[in-house]
Short mmCIF file of C-alpha atoms in Angstrom, two decimals:
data_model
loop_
_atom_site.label_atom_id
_atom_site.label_comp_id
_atom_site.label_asym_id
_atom_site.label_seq_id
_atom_site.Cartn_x
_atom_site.Cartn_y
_atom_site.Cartn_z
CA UNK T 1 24.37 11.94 0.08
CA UNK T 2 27.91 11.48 0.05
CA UNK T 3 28.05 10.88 4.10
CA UNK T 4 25.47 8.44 3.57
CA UNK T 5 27.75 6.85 1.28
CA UNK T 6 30.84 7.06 3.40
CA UNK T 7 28.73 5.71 6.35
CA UNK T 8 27.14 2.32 4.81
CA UNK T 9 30.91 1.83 3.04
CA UNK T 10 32.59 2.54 6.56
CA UNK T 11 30.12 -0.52 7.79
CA UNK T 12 30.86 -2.75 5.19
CA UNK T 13 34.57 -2.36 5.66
CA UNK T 14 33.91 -4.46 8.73
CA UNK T 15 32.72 -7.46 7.62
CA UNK T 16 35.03 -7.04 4.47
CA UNK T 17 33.50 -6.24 1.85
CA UNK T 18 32.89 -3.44 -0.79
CA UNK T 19 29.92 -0.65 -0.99
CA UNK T 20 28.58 -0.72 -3.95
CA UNK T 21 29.55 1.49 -6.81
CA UNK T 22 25.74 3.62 -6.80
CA UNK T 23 26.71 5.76 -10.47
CA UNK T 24 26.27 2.32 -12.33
CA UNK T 25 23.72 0.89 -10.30
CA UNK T 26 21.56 4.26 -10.86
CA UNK T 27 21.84 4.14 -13.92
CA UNK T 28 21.32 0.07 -14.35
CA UNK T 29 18.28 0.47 -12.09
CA UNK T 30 16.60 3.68 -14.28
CA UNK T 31 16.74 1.54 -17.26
CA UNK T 32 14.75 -1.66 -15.42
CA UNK T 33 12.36 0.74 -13.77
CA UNK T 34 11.36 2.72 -17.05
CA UNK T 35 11.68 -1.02 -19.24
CA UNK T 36 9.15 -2.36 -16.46
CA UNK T 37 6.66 0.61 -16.71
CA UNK T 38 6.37 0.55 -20.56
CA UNK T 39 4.90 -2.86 -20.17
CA UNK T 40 0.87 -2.49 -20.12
CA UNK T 41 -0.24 -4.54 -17.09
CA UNK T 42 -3.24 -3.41 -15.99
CA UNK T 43 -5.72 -5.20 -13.87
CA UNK T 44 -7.93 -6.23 -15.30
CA UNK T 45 -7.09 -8.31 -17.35
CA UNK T 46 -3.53 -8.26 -16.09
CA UNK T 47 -1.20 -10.07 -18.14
CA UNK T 48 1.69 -9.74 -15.60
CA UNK T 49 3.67 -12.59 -17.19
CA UNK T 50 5.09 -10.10 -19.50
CA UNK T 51 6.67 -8.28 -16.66
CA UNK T 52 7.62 -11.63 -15.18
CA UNK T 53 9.42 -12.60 -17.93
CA UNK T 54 11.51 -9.39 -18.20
CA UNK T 55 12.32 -10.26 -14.39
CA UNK T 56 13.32 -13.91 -15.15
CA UNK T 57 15.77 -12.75 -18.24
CA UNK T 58 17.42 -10.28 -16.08
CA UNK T 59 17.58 -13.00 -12.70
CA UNK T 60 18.57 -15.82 -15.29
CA UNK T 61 21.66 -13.87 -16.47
CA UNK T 62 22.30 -13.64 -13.20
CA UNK T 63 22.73 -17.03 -12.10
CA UNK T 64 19.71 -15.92 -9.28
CA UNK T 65 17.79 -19.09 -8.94
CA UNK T 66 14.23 -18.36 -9.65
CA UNK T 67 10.99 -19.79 -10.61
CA UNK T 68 7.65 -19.22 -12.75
CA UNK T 69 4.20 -20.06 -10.20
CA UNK T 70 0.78 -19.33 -12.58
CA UNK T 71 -2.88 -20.20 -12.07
CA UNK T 72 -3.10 -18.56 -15.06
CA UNK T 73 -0.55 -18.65 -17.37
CA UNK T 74 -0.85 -15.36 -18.57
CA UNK T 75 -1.13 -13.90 -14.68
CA UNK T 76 2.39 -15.34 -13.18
CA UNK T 77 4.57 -14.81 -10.31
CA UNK T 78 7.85 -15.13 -9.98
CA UNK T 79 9.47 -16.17 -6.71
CA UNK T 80 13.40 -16.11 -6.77
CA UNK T 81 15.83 -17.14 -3.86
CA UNK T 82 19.16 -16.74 -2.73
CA UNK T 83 20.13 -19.00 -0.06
CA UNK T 84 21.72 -18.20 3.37
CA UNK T 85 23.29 -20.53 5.87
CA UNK T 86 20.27 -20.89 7.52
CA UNK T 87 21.06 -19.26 11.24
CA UNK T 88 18.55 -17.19 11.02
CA UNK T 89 14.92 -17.76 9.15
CA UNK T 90 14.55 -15.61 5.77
CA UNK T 91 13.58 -12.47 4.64
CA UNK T 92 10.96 -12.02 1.84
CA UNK T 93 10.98 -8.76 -0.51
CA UNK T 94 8.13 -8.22 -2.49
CA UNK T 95 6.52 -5.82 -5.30
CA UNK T 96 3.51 -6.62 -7.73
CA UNK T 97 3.37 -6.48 -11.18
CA UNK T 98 0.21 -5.23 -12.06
CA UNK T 99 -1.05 -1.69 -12.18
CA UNK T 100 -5.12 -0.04 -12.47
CA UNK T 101 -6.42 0.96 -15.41
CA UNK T 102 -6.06 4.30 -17.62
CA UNK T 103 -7.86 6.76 -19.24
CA UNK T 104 -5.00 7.54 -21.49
CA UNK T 105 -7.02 10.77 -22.93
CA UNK T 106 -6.02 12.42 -19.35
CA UNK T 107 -2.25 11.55 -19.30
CA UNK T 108 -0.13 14.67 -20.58
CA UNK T 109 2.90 11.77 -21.38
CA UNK T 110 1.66 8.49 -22.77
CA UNK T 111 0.76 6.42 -19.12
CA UNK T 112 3.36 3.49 -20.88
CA UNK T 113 6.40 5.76 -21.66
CA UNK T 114 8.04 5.61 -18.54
CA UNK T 115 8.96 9.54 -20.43
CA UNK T 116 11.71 11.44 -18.32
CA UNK T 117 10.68 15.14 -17.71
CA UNK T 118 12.06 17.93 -15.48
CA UNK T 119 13.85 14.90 -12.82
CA UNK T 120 10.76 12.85 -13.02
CA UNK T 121 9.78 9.41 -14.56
CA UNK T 122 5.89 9.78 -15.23
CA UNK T 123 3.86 6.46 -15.84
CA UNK T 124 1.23 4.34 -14.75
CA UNK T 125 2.70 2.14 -12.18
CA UNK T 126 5.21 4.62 -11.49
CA UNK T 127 4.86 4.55 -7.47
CA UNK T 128 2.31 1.81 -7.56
CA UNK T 129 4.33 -0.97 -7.74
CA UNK T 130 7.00 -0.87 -10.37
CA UNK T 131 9.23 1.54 -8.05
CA UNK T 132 8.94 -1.32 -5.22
CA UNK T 133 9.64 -3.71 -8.06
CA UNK T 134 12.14 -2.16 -9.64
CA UNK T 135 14.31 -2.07 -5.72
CA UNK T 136 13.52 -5.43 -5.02
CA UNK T 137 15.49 -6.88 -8.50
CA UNK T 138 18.15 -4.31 -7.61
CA UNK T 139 18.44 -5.59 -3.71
CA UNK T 140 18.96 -9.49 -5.45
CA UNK T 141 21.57 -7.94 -8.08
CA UNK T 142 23.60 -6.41 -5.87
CA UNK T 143 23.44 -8.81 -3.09
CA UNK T 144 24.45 -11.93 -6.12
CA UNK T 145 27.38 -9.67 -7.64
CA UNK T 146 28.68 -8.75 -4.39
CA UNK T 147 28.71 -12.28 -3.10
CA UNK T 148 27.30 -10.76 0.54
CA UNK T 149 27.02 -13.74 2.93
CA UNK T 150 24.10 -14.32 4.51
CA UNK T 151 22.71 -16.09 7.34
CA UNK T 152 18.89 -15.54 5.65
CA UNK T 153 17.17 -16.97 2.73
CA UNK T 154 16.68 -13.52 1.00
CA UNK T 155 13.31 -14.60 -0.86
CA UNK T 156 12.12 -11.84 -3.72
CA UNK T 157 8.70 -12.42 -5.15
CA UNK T 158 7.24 -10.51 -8.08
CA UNK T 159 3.40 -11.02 -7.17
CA UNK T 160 0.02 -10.57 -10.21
CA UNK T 161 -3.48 -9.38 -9.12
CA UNK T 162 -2.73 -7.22 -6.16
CA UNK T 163 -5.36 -4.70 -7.46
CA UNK T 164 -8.48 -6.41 -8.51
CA UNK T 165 -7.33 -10.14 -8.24
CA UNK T 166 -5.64 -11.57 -5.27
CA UNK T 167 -6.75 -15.05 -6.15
CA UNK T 168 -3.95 -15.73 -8.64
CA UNK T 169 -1.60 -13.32 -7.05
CA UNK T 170 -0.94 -13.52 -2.77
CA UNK T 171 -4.00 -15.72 -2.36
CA UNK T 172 -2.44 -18.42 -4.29
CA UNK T 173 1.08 -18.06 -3.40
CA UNK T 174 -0.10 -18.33 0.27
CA UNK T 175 -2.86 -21.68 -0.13
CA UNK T 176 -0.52 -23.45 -2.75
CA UNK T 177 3.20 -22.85 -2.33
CA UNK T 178 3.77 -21.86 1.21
CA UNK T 179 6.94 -23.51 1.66
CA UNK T 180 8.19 -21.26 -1.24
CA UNK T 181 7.73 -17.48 0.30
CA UNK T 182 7.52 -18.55 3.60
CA UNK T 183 9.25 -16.04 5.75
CA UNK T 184 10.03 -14.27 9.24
CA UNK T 185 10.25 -10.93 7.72
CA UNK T 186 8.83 -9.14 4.93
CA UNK T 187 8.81 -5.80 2.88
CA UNK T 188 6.57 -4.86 0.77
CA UNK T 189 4.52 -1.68 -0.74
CA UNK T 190 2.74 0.37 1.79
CA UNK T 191 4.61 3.12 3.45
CA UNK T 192 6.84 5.89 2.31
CA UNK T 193 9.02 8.88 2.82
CA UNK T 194 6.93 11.92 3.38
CA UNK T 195 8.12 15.32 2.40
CA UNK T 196 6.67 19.01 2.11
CA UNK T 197 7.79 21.65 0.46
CA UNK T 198 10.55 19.46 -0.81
CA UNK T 199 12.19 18.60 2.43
CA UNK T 200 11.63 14.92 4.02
CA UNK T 201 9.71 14.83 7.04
CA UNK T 202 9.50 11.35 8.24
CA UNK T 203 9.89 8.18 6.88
CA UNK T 204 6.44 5.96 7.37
CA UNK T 205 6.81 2.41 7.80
CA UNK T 206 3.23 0.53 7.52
CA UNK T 207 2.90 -2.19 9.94
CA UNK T 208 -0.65 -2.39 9.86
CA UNK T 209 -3.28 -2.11 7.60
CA UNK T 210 -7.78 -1.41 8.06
CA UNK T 211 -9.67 -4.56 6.30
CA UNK T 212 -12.21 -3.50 3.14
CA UNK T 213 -15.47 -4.53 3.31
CA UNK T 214 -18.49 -3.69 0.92
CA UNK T 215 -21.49 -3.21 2.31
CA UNK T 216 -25.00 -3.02 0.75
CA UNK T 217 -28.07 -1.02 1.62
CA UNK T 218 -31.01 -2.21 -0.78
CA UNK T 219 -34.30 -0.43 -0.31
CA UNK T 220 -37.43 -1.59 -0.93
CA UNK T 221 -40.86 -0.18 -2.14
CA UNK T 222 -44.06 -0.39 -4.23
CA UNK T 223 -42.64 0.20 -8.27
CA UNK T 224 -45.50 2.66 -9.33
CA UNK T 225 -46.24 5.95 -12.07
CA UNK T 226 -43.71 8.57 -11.74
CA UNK T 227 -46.19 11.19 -12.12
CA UNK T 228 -47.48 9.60 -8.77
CA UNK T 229 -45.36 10.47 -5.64
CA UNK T 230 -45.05 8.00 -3.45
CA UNK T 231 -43.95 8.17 0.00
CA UNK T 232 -42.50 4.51 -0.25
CA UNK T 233 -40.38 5.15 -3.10
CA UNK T 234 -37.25 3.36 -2.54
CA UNK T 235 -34.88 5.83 -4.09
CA UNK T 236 -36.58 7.83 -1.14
CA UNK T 237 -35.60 5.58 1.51
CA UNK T 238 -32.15 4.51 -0.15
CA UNK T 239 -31.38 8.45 0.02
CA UNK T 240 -32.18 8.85 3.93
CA UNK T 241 -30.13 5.92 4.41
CA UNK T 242 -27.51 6.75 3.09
CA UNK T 243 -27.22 10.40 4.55
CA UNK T 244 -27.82 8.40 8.25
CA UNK T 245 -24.98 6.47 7.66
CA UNK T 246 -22.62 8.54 6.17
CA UNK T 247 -23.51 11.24 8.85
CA UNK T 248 -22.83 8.44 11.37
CA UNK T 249 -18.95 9.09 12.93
CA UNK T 250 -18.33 5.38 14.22
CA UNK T 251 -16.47 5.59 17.46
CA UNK T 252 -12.81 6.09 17.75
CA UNK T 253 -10.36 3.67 18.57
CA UNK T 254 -6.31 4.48 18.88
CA UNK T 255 -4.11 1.08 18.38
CA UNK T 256 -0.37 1.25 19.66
CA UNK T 257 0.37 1.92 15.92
CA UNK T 258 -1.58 4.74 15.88
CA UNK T 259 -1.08 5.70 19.07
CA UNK T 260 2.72 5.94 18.42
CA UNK T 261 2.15 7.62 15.41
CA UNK T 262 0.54 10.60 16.85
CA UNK T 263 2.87 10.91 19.26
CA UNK T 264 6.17 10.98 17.03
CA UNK T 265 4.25 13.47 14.49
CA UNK T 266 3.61 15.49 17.03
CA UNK T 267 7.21 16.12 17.85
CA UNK T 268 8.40 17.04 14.85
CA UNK T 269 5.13 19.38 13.70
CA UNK T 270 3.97 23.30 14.86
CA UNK T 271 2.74 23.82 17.60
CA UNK T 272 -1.06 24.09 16.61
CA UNK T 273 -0.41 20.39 14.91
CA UNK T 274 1.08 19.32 17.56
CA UNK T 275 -1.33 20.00 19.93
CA UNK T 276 -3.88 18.24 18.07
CA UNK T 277 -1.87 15.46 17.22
CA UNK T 278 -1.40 14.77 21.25
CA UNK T 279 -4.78 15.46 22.16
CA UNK T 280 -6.45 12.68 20.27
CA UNK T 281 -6.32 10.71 23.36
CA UNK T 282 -7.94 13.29 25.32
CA UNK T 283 -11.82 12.33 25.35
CA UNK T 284 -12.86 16.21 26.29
CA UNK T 285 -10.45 17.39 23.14
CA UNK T 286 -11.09 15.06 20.67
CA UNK T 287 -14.76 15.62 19.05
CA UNK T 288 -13.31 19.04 18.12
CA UNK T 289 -9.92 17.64 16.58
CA UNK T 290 -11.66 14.96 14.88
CA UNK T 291 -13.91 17.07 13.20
CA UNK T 292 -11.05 19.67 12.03
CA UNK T 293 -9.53 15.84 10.67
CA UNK T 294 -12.84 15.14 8.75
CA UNK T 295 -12.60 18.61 6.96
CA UNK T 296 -9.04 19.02 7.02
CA UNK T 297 -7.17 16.09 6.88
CA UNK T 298 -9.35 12.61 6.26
CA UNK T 299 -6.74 10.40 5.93
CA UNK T 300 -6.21 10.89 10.00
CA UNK T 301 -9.69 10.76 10.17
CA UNK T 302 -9.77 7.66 9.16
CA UNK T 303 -6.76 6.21 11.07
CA UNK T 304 -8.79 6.22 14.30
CA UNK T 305 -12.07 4.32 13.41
CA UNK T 306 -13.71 1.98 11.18
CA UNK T 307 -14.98 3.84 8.41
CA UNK T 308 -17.67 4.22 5.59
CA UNK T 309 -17.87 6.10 2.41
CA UNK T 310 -20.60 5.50 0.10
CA UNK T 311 -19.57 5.00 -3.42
CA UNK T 312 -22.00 3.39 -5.75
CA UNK T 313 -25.57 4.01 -6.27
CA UNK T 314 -28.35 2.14 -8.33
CA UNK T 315 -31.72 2.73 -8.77
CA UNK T 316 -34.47 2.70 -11.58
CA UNK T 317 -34.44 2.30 -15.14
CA UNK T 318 -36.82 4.48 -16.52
CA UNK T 319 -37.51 8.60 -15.79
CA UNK T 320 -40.98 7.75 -15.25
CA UNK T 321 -41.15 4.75 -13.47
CA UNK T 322 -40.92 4.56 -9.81
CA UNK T 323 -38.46 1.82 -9.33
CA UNK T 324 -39.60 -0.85 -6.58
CA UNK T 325 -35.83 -1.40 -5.63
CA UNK T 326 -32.40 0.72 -4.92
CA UNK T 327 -29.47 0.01 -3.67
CA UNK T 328 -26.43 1.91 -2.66
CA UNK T 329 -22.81 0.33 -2.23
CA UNK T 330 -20.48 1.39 1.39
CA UNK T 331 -17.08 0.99 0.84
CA UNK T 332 -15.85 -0.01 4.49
CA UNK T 333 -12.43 0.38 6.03
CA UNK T 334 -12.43 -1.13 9.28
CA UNK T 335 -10.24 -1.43 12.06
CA UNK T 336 -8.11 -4.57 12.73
CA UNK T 337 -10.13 -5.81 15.09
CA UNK T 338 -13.28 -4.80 14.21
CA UNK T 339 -16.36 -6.94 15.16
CA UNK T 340 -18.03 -6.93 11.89
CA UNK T 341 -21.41 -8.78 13.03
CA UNK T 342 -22.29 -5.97 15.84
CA UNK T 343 -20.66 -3.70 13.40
CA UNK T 344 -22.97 -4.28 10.87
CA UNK T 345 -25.95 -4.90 13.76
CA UNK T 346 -24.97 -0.92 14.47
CA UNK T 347 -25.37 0.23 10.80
CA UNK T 348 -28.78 -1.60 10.47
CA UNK T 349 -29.88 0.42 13.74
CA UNK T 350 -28.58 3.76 12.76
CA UNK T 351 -30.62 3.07 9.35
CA UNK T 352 -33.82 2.31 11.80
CA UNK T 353 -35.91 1.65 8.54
CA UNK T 354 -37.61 -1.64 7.82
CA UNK T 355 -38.06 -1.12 3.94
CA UNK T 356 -33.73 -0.76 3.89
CA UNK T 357 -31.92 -4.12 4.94
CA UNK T 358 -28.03 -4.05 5.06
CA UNK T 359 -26.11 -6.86 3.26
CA UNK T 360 -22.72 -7.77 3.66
CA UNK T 361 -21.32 -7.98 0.20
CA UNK T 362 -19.91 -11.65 -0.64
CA UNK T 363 -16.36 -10.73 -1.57
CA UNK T 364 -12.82 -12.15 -1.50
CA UNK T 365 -11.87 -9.94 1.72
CA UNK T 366 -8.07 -9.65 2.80
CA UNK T 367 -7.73 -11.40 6.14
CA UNK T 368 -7.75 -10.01 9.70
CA UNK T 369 -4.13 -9.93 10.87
CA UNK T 370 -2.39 -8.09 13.70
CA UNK T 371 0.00 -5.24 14.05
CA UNK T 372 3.51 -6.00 13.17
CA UNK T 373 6.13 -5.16 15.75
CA UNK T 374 7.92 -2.36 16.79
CA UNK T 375 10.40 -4.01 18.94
CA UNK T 376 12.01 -6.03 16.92
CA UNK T 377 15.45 -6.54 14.67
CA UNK T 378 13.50 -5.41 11.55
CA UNK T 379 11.66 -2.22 13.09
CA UNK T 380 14.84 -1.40 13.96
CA UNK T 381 16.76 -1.52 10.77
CA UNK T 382 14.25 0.26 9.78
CA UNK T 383 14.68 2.86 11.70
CA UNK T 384 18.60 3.22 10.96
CA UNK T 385 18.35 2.71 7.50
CA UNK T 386 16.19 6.11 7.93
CA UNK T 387 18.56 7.97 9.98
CA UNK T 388 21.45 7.00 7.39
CA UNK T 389 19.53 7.26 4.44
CA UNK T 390 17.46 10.28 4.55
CA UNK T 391 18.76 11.98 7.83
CA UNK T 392 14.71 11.63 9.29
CA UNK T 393 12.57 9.68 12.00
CA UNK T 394 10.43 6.96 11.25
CA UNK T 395 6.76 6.72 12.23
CA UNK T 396 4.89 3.41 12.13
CA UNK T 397 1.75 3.72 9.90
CA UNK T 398 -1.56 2.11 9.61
CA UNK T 399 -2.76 2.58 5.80
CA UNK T 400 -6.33 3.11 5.26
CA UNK T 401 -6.15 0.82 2.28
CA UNK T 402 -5.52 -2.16 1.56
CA UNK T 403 -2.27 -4.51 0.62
CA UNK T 404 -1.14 -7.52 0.00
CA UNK T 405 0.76 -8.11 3.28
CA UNK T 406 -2.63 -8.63 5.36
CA UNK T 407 -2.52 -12.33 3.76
CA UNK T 408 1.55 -12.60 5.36
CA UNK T 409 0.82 -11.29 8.54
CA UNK T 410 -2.24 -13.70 8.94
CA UNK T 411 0.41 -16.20 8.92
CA UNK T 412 2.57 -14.87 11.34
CA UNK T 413 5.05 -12.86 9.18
CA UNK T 414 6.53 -9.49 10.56
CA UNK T 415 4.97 -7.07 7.62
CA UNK T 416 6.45 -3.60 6.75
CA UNK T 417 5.47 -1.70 4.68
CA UNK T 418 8.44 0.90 3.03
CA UNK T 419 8.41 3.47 -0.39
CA UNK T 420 10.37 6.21 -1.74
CA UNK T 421 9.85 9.49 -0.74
CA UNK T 422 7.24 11.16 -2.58
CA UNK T 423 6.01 15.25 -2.02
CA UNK T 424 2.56 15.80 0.01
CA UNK T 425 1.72 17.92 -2.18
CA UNK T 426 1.95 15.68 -5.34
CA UNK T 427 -1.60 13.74 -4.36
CA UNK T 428 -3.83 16.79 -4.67
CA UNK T 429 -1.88 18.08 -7.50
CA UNK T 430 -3.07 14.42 -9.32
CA UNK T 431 0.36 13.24 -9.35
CA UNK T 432 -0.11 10.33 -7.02
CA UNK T 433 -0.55 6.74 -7.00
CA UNK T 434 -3.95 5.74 -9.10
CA UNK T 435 -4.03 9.49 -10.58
CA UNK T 436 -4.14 10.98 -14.68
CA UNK T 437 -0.25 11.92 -14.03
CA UNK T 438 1.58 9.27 -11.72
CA UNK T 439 4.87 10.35 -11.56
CA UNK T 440 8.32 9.91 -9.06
CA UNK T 441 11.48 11.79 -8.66
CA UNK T 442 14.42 10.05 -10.55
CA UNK T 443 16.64 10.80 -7.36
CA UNK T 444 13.83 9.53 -5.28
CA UNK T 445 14.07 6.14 -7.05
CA UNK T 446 17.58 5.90 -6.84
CA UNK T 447 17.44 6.98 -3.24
CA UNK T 448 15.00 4.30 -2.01
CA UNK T 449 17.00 1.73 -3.88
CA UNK T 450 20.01 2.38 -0.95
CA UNK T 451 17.27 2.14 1.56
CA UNK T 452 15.90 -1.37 0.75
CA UNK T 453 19.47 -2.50 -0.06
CA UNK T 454 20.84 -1.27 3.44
CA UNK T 455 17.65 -2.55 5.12
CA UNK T 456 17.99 -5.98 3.68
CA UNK T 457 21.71 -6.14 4.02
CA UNK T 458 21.43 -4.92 7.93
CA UNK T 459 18.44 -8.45 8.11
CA UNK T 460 19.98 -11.00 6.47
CA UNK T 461 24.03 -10.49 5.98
CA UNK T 462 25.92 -12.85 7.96
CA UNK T 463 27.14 -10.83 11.01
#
C-alpha cells in the first residue's frame, strides 16, 4: 500500500499539488460510511431523505454546491456539483440511498449498527449502496479541500428507489432534470474487485448490464371437486409448463463484453478453467462447458444467454377445490439485444399447450442500452487505477442484474460500473449483498475510496 501511495503522490507532484493525507481521510470516511448505514432506508417505503439530508449537512459545510430534487418529499435525491472549466464535458459519480428489506431475526449484529467486528463493518446496505455512497462524498471532499482543478463538471448524485422504485429515483432524474446529471462519463454500483482465498484476482468493471423482464404463464381449466381428478386441471398444466421452460437452455450468444471477459479470465485461471473459459466460442466444446456452468457456476451461465428462472407460483384456494386458474411468474434476464416479441413467440412454442398463454408482465422495465466502451479515456483509467491500486487486471463485466445505469447509457452516457473488493467466498457463506449478514472489510472500504478518487482525479483534473 505504501507504493501505491508513493506512486499517485509522485503523479500529483506534477501538476503541483499534494496527495492526500489517507490516515484522516480513513478515518473521516469510516465514520460517514457507518453514520449512513445506521439510517433505516429500506425500499419499500424508502424514506431516503434522511440519508440525503446527512449528505447535504456534510456537502453544505463544505461549501460543495448542492441541491434537494423529490417527487416525493420523503424519497429525495441529491445532486451536487463542482464546476470545471468546461474543456472537457463532465463526469457523474453516483450511489443510491436506499437498501432491501430485513428480517432482522436472522442478523447476528443489528442490520442498522453499522457494528465493527473482526476488520469488518456488518449492515444492511453495507456493499449495496452505502459503500459506493460513502466514496462518492469522499471523491467531492477531497477534490473541494484540495482545490484540484478541473477541466470536468465532477457531478455526484445520491439517487432513492434503485431497488423497488426507479420512478422517483433515476427515472425521474432522467425525464425531469436532465440538464442537471447530464454527463459523458459515469460511475456507479455494479462491478467489483474479486478475490479468493483472500488474494485479489481481478478487478471487474461492469459496462453492460441483461434487461429484467417478468413473464407470466397462466393456465387455464375447468374449476371442479378435488376428489375428482381431472386431466385439465390447471395446476396440471401450469406444472408441465413450467418444467418445459425452465428445462429450455435459450441459445447462447457471446457480446464483445463477454467475449473479452472470457478471454482475460482465462489468462489468469488453471489450466482446466482456462480451457473452458476459451472454449466457449467453440460450438463442438461448448454444450459440455455450458452445462458444467449451469451446475457449477450459474452466474457464467447466465452471462451468455437470455435467461429464465421461475420464481412465483399461484394456484387455488381451497385443498379440495380444483382451481380453474394458475399462474406461475418467470423472472427474465435477457440479453441487450434481445428481441423480446420472437422471444416470447419461442417460449409460447416450447410451452406448445393451448390451455397455458404467456403474458408479458406490464412493468416499469429498465431500458435497452448498449455496451459501454472499452476504448476509451475512462476504460482506461480504469484500468490504471487497477494496476496502481490493487496491483491486478481488469475484466469488463456484464451483470446479470439489474442497475440504475441502463437509464444513463440509454442516453448516451459511457456507464461503468466499479466496487470494493469483496471475497468469493463471502456470497455462499450469506455475507453478500441482499443476504442475513451483509458485511465489508474496513480496509476494503478504505481501499476503494483511493480507487474512485484516483479514477476521478485521472477524468476530470485539469491536465
Amino acid at each position: 500500500m505504501r507504493a501505491i501511495v508513493i506512486l499517485f503522490a509522485a503523479a500529483l507532484a506534477l501538476t503541483g499539488q499534494t496527495a492526500p493525507d489517507w490516515s484522516k481521510i480513513e478515518e473521516e470516511t469510516l465514520r460517514h460510511y457507518q453514520a449512513l448505514i445506521r439510517l433505516d432506508t429500506t425500499n419499500p417505503p424508502g424514506h431516503e431523505t434522511r440519508a440525503v439530508d446527512y449528505v447535504k449537512r456534510i456537502l453544505d459545510a463544505e461549501g460543495i454546491p448542492n441541491q434537494i430534487l423529490a417527487l416525493e418529499p420523503d424519497r429525495a435525491n441529491l445532486v451536487a456539483r463542482l464546476k470545471g472549466t468546461g474543456a472537457k464535458k463532465p463526469i457523474l459519480i453516483m450511489g443510491h440511498t436506499d437498501t432491501v428489506r430485513v428480517d432482522p431475526a436472522k442478523w447476528t449484529f443489528p442490520p442498522f449498527s453499522a457494528t465493527r467486528d473482526g476488520g469488518y463493518v456488518y449492515g444492511r446496505g453495507s456493499v449495496d449502496d452505502k459503500d459506493n455512497l460513502t466514496a462518492c462524498l469522499m471523491a467531492m471532499l477531497m477534490l473541494k479541500r484540495m482545490k484540484v482543478p478541473l477541466d470536468r463538471d465532477v457531478i455526484f448524485v445520491a439517487e432513492a428507489g434503485e431497488e423497488a422504485s426507479t420512478r422517483v429515483g433515476i427515472n425521474f432524474l432522467v425525464e425531469k432534470h436532465w440538464d442537471k446529471i447530464g454527463a459523458e462519463i459515469c460511475l456507479a454500483e455494479g462491478g467489483g474487485v474479486n478475490r479468493r482465498g483472500g488474494k485479489v484476482r481481478y478487478a471487474g468493471v461492469q459496462t453492460a448490464e441483461k434487461i429484467p423482464y417478468a413473464v407470466k404463464l397462466i393456465a387455464h381449466g375447468p374449476a371442479g371437486h378435488g376428489s375428482r381428478p381431472l386431466r385439465t386441471n390447471a395446476v396440471l398444466h401450469l406444472a408441465r409448463a413450467v418444467d418445459r421452460v425452465a428445462s429450455w437452455n435459450p441459445p447462447a450468444r457471446l457480446n464483445d463484453t463477454t467475449r473479452y471477459y472470457f478471454e482475460r479470465l482465462a489468462t489468469i485461471s488453471s489450466p482446466e478453467e482456462a480451457a473452458r473459459y476459451n472454449g466457449v466460442g467453440d460450438a463442438a466444446k461448448r454444450a459440455a462447458i455450458e452445462e458444467y456452468f449451469a451446475e457449477k457456476e450459474p452466474g457464467y451461465y447466465s452471462v451468455m444467454r437470455t435467461s429464465i428462472s421461475p420464481t412465483i407460483i399461484k394456484a387455488g384456494y381451497q385443498v379440495n377445490v380444483i382451481p380453474s386458474e394458475a399462474e406461475a411468474t418467470l423472472d427474465v434476464r435477457a440479453l441487450p439485444d434481445e428481441d423480446m416479441t420472437a422471444f416470447l413467440a419461442q417460449i409460447t412454442k416450447i410451452v406448445n399447450d393451448p390451455a397455458v398463454e404467456v403474458i408479458r408482465e406490464a412493468r416499469n422495465t429498465r431500458p435497452k442500452a448498449p455496451a459501454s466502451r472499452l476504448d476509451n479515456d475512462a476504460f482506461h483509467a480504469l484500468e490504471s487505477a487497477a494496476r496502481s491500486v490493487y496491483n491486478t487486471i481488469t475484466l469488463p463485466t456484464m451483470s446479470t442484474g439489474a442497475t440504475d445505469m441502463a437509464y444513463l447509457r440509454a442516453k448516451g452516457v459511457q456507464c461503468y460500473g466499479v466496487g470494493p473488493a469483496i471475497d468469493e467466498e463471502d456470497g455462499p457463506k450469506g455475507f453478500g449483498a441482499h443476504s442475513d449478514q451483509e458485511r465489508l472489510l474496513e480496509s476494503e472500504l478504505h481501499r476503494f475510496v483511493r480507487f474512485q478518487y484516483e479514477v476521478v482525479h485521472s477524468l476530470a483534473a485539469r491536465k
